[in-house]
JSON list of C-alpha atoms in Angstrom, two decimals:
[
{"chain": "A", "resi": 1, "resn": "UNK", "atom": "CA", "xyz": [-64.65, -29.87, 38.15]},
{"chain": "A", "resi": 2, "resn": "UNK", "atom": "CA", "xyz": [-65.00, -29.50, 34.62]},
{"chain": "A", "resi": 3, "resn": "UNK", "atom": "CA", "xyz": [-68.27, -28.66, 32.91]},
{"chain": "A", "resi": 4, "resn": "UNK", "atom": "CA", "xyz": [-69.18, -28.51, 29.09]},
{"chain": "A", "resi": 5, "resn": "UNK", "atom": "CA", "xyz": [-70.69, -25.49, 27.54]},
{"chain": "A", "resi": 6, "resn": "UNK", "atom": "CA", "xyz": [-72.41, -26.43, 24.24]},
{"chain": "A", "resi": 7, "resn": "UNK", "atom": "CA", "xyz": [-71.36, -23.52, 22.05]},
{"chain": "A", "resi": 8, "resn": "UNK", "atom": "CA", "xyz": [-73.05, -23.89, 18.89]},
{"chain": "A", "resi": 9, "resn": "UNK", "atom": "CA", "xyz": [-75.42, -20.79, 19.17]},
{"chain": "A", "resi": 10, "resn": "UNK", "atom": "CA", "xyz": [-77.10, -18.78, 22.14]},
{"chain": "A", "resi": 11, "resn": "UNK", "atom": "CA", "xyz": [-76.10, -17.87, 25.37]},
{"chain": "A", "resi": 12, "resn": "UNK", "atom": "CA", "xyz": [-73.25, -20.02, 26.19]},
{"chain": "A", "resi": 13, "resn": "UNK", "atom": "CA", "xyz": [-70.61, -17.73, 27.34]},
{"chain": "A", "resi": 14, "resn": "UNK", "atom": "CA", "xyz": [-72.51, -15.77, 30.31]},
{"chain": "A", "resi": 15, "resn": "UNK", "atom": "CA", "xyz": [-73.06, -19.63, 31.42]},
{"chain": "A", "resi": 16, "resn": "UNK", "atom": "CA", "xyz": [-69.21, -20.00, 31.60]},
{"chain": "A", "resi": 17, "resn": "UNK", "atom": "CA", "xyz": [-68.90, -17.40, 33.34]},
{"chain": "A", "resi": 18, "resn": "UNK", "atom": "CA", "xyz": [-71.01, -17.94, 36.05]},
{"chain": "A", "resi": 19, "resn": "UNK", "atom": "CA", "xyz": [-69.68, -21.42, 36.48]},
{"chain": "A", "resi": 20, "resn": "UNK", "atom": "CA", "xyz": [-66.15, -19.69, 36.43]},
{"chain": "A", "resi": 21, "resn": "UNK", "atom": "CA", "xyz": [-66.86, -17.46, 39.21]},
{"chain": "A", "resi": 22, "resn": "UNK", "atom": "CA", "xyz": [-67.89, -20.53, 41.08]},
{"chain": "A", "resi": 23, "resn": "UNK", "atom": "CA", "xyz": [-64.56, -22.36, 40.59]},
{"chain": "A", "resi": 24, "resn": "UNK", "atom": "CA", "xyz": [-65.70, -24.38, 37.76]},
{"chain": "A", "resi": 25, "resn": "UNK", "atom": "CA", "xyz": [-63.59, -25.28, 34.43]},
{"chain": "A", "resi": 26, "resn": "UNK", "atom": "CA", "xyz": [-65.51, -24.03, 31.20]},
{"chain": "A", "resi": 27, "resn": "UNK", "atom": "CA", "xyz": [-64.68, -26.47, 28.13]},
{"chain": "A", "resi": 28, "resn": "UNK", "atom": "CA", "xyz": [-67.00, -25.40, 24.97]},
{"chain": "A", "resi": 29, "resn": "UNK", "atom": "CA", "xyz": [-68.55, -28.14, 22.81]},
{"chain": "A", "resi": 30, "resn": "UNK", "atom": "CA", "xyz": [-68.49, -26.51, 19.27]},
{"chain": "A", "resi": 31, "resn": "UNK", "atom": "CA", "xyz": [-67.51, -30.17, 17.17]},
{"chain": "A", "resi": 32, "resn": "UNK", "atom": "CA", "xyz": [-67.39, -33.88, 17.48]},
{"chain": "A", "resi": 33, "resn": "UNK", "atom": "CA", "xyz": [-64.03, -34.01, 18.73]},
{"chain": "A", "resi": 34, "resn": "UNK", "atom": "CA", "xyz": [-64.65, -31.52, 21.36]},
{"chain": "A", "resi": 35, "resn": "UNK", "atom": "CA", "xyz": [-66.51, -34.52, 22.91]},
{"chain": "A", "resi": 36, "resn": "UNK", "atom": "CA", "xyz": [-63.30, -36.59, 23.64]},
{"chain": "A", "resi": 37, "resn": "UNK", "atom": "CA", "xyz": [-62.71, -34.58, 26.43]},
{"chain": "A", "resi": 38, "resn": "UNK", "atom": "CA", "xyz": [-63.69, -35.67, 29.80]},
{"chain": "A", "resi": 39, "resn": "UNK", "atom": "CA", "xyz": [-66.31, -33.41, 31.85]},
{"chain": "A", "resi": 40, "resn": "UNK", "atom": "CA", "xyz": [-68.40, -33.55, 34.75]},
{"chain": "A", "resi": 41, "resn": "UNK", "atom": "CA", "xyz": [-71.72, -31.82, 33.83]},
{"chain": "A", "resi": 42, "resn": "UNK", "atom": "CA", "xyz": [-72.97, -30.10, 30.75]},
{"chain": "A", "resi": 43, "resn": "UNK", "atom": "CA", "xyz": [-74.77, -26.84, 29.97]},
{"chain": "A", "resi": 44, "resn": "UNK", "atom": "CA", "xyz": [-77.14, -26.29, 27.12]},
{"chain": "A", "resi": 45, "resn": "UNK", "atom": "CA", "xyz": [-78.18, -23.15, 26.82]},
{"chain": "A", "resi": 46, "resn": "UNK", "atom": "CA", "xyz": [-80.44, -20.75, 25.70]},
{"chain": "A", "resi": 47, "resn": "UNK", "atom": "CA", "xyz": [-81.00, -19.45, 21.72]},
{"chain": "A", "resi": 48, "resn": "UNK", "atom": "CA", "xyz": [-82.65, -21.14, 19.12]},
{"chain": "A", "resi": 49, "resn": "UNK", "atom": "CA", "xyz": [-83.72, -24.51, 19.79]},
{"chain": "A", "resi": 50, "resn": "UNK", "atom": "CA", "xyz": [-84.74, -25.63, 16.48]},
{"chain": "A", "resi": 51, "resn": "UNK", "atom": "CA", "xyz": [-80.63, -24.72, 14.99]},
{"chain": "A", "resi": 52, "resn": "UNK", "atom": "CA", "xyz": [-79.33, -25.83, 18.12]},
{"chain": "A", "resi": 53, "resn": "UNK", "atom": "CA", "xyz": [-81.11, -29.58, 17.25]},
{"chain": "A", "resi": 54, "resn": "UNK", "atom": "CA", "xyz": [-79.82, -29.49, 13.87]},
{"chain": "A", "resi": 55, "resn": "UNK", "atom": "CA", "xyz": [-76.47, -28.10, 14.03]},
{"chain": "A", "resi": 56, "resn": "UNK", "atom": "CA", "xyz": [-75.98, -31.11, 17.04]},
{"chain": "A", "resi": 57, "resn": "UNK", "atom": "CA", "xyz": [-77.43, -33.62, 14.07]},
{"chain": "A", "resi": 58, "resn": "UNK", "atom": "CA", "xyz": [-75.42, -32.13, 11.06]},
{"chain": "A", "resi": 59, "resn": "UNK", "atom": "CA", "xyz": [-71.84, -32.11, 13.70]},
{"chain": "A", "resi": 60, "resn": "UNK", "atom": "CA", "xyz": [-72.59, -35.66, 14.70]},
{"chain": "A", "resi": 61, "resn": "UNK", "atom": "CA", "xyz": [-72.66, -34.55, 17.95]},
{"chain": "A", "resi": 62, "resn": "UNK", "atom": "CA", "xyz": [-76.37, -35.45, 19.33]},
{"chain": "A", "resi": 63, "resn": "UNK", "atom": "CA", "xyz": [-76.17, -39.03, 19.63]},
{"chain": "A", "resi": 64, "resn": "UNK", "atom": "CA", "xyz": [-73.02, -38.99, 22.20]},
{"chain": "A", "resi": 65, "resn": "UNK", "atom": "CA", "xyz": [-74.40, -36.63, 24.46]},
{"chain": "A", "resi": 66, "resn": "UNK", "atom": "CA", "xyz": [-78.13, -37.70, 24.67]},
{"chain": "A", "resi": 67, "resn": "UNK", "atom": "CA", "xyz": [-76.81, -41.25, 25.76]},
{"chain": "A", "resi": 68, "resn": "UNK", "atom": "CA", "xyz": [-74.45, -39.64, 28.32]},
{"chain": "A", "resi": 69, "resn": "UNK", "atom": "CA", "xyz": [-77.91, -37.46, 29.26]},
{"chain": "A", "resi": 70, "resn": "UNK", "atom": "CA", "xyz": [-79.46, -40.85, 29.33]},
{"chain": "A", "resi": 71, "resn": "UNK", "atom": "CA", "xyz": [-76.43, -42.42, 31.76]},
{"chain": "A", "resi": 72, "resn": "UNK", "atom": "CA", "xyz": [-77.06, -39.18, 34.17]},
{"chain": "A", "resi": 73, "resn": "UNK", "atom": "CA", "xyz": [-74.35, -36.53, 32.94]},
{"chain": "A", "resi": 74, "resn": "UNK", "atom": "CA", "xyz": [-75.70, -33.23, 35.35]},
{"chain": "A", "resi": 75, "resn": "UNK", "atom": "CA", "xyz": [-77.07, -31.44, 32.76]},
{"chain": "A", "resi": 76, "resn": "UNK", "atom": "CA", "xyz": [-78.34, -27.84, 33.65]},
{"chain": "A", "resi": 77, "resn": "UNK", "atom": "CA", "xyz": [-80.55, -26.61, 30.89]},
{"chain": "A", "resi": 78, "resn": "UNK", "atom": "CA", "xyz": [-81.94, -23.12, 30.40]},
{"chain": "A", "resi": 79, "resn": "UNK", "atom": "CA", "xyz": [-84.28, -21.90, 28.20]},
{"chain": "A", "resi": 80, "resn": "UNK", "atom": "CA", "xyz": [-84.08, -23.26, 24.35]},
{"chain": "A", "resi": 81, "resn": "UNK", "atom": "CA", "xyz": [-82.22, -26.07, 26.09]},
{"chain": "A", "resi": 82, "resn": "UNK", "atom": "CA", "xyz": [-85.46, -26.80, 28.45]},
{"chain": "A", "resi": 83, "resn": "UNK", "atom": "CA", "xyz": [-87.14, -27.59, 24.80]},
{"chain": "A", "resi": 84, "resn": "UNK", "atom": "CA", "xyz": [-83.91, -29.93, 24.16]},
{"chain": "A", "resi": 85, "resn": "UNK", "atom": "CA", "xyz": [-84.70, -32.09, 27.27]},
{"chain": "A", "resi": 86, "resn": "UNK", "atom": "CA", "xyz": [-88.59, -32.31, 26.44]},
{"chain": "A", "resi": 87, "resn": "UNK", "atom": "CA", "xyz": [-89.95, -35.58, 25.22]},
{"chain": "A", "resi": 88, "resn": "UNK", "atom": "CA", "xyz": [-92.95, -33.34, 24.15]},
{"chain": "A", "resi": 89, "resn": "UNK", "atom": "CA", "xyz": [-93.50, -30.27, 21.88]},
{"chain": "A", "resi": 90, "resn": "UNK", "atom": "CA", "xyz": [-97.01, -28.70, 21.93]},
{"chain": "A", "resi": 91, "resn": "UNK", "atom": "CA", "xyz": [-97.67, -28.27, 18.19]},
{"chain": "A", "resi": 92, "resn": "UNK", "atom": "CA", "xyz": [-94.29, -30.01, 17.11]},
{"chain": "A", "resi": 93, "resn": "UNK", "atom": "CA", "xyz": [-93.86, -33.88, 15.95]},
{"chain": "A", "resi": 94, "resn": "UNK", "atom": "CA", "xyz": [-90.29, -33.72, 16.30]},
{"chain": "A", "resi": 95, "resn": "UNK", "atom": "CA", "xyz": [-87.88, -33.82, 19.23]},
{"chain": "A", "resi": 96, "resn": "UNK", "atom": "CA", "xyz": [-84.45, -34.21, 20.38]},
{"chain": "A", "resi": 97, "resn": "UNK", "atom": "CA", "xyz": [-83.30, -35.57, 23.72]},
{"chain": "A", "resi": 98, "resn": "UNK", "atom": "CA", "xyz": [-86.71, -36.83, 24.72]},
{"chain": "A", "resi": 99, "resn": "UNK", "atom": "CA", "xyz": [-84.65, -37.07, 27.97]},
{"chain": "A", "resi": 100, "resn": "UNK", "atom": "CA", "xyz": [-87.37, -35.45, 30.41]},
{"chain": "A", "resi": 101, "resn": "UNK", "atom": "CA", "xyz": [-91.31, -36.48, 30.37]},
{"chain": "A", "resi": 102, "resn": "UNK", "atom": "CA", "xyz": [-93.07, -33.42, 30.39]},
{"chain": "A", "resi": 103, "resn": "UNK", "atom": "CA", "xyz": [-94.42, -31.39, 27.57]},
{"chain": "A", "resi": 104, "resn": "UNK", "atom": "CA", "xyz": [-93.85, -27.93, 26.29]},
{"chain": "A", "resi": 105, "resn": "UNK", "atom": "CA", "xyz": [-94.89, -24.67, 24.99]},
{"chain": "A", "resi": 106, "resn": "UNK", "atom": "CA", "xyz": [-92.24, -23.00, 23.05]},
{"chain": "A", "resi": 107, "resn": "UNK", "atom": "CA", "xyz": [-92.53, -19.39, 23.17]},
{"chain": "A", "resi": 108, "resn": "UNK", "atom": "CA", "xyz": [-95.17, -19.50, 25.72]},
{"chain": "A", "resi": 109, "resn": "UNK", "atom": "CA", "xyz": [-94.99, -16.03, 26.44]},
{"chain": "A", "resi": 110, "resn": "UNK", "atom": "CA", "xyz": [-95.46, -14.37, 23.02]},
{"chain": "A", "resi": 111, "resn": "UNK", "atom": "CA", "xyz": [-92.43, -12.24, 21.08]},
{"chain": "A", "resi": 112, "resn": "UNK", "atom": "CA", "xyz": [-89.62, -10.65, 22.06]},
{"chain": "A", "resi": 113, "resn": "UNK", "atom": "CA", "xyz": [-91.97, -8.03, 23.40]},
{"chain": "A", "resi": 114, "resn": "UNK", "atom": "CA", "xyz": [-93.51, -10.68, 25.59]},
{"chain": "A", "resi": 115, "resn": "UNK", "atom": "CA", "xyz": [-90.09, -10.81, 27.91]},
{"chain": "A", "resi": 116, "resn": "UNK", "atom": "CA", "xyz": [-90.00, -10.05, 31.21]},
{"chain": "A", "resi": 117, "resn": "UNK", "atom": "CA", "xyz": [-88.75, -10.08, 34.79]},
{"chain": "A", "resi": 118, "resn": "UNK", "atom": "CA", "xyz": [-89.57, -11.46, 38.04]},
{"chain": "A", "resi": 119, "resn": "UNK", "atom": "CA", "xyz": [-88.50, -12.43, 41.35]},
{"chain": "A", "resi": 120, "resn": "UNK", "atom": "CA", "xyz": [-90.09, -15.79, 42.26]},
{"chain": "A", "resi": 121, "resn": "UNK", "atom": "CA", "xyz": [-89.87, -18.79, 44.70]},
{"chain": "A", "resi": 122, "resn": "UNK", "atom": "CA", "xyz": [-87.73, -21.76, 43.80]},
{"chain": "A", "resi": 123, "resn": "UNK", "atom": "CA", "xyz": [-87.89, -24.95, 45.76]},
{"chain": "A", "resi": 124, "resn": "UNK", "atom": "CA", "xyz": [-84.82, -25.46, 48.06]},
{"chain": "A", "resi": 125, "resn": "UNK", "atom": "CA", "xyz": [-83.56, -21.88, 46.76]},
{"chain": "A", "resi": 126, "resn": "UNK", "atom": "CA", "xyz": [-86.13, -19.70, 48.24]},
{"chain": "A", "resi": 127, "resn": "UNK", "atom": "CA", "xyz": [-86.40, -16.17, 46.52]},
{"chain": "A", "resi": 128, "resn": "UNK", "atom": "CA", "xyz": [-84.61, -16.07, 42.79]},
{"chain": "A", "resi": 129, "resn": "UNK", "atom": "CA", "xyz": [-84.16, -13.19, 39.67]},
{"chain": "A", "resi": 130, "resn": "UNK", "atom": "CA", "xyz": [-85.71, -14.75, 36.74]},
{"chain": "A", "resi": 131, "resn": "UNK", "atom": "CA", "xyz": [-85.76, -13.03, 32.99]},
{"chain": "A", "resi": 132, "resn": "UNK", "atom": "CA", "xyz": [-87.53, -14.99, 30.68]},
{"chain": "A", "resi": 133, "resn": "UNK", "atom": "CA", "xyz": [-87.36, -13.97, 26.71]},
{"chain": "A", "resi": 134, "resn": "UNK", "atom": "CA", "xyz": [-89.07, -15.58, 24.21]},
{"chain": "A", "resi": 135, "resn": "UNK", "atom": "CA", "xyz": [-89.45, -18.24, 27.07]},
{"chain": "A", "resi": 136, "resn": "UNK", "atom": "CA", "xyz": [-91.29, -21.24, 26.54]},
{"chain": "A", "resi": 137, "resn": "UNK", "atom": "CA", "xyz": [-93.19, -23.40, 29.88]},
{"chain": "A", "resi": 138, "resn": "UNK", "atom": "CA", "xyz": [-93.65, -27.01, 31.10]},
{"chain": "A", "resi": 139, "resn": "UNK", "atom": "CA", "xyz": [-97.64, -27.72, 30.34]},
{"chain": "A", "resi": 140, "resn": "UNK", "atom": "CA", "xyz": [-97.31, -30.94, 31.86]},
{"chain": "A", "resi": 141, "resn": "UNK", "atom": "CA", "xyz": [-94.70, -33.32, 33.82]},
{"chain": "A", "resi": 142, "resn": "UNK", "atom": "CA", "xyz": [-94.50, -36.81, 34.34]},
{"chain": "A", "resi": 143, "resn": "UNK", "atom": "CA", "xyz": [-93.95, -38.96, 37.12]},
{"chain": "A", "resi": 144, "resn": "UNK", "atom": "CA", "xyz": [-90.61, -38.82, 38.75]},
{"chain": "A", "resi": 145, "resn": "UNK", "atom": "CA", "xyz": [-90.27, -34.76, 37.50]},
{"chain": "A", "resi": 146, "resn": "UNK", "atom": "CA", "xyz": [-90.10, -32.90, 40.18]},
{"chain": "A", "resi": 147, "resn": "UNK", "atom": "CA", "xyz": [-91.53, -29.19, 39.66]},
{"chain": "A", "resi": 148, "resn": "UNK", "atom": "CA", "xyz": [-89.19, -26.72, 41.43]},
{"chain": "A", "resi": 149, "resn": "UNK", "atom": "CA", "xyz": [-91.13, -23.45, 40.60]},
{"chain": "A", "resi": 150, "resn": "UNK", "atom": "CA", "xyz": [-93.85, -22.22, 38.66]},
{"chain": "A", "resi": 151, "resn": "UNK", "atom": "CA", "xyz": [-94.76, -18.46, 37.66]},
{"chain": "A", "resi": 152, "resn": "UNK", "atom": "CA", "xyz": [-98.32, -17.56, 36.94]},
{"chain": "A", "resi": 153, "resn": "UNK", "atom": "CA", "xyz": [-99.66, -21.00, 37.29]},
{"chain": "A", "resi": 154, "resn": "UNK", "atom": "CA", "xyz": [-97.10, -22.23, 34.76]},
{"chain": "A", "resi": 155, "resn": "UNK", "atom": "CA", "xyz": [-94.41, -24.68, 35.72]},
{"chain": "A", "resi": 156, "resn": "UNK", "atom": "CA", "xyz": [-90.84, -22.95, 34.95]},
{"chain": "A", "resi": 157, "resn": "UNK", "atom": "CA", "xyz": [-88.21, -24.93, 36.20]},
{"chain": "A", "resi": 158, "resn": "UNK", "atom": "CA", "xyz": [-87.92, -28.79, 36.87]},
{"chain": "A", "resi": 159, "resn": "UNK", "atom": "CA", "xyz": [-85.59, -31.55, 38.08]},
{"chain": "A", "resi": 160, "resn": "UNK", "atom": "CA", "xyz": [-85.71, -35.17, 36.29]},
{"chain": "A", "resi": 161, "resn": "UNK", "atom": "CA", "xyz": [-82.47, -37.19, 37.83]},
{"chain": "A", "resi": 162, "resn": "UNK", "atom": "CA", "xyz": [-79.19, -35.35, 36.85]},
{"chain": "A", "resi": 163, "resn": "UNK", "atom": "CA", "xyz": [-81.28, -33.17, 34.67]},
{"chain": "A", "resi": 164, "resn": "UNK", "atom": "CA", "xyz": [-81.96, -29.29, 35.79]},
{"chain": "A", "resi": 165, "resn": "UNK", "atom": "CA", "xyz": [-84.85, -27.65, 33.25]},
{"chain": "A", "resi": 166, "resn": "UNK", "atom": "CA", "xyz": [-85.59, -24.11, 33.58]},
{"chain": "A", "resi": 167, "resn": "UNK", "atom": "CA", "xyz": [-87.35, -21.48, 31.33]},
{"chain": "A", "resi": 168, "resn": "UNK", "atom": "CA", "xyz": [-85.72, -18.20, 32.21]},
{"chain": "A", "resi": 169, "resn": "UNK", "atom": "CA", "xyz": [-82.20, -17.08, 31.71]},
{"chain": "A", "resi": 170, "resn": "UNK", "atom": "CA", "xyz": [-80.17, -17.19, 35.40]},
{"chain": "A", "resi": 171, "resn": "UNK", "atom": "CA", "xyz": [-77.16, -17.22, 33.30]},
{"chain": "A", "resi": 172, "resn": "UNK", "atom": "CA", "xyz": [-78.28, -13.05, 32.99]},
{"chain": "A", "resi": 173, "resn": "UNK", "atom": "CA", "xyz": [-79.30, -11.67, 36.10]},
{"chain": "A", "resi": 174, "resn": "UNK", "atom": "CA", "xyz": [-76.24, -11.67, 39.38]},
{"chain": "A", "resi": 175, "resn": "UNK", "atom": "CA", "xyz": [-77.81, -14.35, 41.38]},
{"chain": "A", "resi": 176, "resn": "UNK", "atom": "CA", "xyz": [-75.38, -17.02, 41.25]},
{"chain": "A", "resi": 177, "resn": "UNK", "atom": "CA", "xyz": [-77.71, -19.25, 43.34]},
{"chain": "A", "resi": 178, "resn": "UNK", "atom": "CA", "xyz": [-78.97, -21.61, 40.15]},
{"chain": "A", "resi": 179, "resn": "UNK", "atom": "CA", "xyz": [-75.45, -22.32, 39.24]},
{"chain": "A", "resi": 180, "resn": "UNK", "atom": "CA", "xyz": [-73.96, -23.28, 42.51]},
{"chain": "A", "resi": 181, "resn": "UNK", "atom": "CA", "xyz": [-77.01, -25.68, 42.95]},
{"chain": "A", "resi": 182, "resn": "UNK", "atom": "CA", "xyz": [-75.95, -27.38, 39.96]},
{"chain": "A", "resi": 183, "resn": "UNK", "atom": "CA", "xyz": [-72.50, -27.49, 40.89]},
{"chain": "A", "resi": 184, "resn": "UNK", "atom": "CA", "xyz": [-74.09, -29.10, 43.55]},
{"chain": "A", "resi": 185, "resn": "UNK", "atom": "CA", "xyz": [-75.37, -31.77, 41.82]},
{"chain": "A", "resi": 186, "resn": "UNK", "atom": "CA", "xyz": [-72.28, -32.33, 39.76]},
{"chain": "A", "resi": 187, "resn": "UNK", "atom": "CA", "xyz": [-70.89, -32.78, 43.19]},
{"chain": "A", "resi": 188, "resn": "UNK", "atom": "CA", "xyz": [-73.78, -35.61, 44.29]},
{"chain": "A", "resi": 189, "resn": "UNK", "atom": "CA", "xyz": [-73.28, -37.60, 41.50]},
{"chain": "A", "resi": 190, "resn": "UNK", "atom": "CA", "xyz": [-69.41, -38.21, 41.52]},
{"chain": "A", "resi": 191, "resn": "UNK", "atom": "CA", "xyz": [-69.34, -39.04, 44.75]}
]
């Protein structure tokens, strides 16, 4: 199984390893041609969403994966890559995917300051670490979004088809339960 990390900015390599330790092949998208390759599921992760959507515009890069988002590549998405996947900004006209229908706070939580740590139900995964920093949340979903957990009232982690959404960071705490349940999906959807 080979998944893509996109590497442009944020944190891509704790993803890789994760995925690693779960017998996965890491491939990082940094270019256009990077995207010849073959893989099975893609991670964005988190960082900066606003450089991540423009550095995937100025490498030519955004159109080819948002249509295989759109065809149902697994795509697990943390963080800055949530905001990716969101066909809704609060307070911002422009988007990228648009792949999920639900809208968005970005940094919901306030500064750097406003980080923090939790351990909270997830649907199907029971009890999991979360660290959220400079997090954003899910105001609102769709139908067909199915809300897999929700801290303080606010939803924090979603499934739309192949698509995994989540606010916090599992990529940084040891639970390794998040990224074998998308290796799980990569695994539903090439059967």
């Amino acid at each position: 199984m080979k998944i893509a990390v996109l590497a442009l900015q944020g944190a891509f390599i704790e993803h890789e390893k994760k995925l690693e330790q779960l017998g996965a092949t890491c491939i990082e998208l940094r270019q256009k041609s990077d995207l010849v390759q073959d893989f099975d599921g893609l991670v964005l992760p988190g960082g900066e969403s606003t450089v991540q959507g423009k550095l995937l515009k100025e490498l030519d890069m955004f159109d080819d994966l948002q249509k295989r988002i759109q065809d149902g590549l697994p795509t697990l998405a943390t963080c800055a890559g949530l905001i990716l996947l969101a066909d809704r900004i609060v307070n911002q006209d422009q988007t990228y995917f648009s792949t999920i229908p639900m809208t968005v706070k970005r940094n919901a939580y306030g500064r750097q300051l406003g980080s923090f740590h939790t351990i909270e139900e997830m649907k199907g995964l029971g009890k999991v670490p979360m660290t959220f920093i400079r997090a954003p949340y899910i105001e609102s979903v769709q139908e067909g979004v199915d809300i897999l957990s929700k801290v303080n009232d606010h939803i924090i982690a979603v499934q739309y088809k192949n698509q995994l959404a989540l606010a916090f960071h599992p990529e940084l705490d040891e639970n390794n339960s998040i990224h074998q349940y998308f290796i799980n999906m990569i695994k539903k959807s090439t059967r």
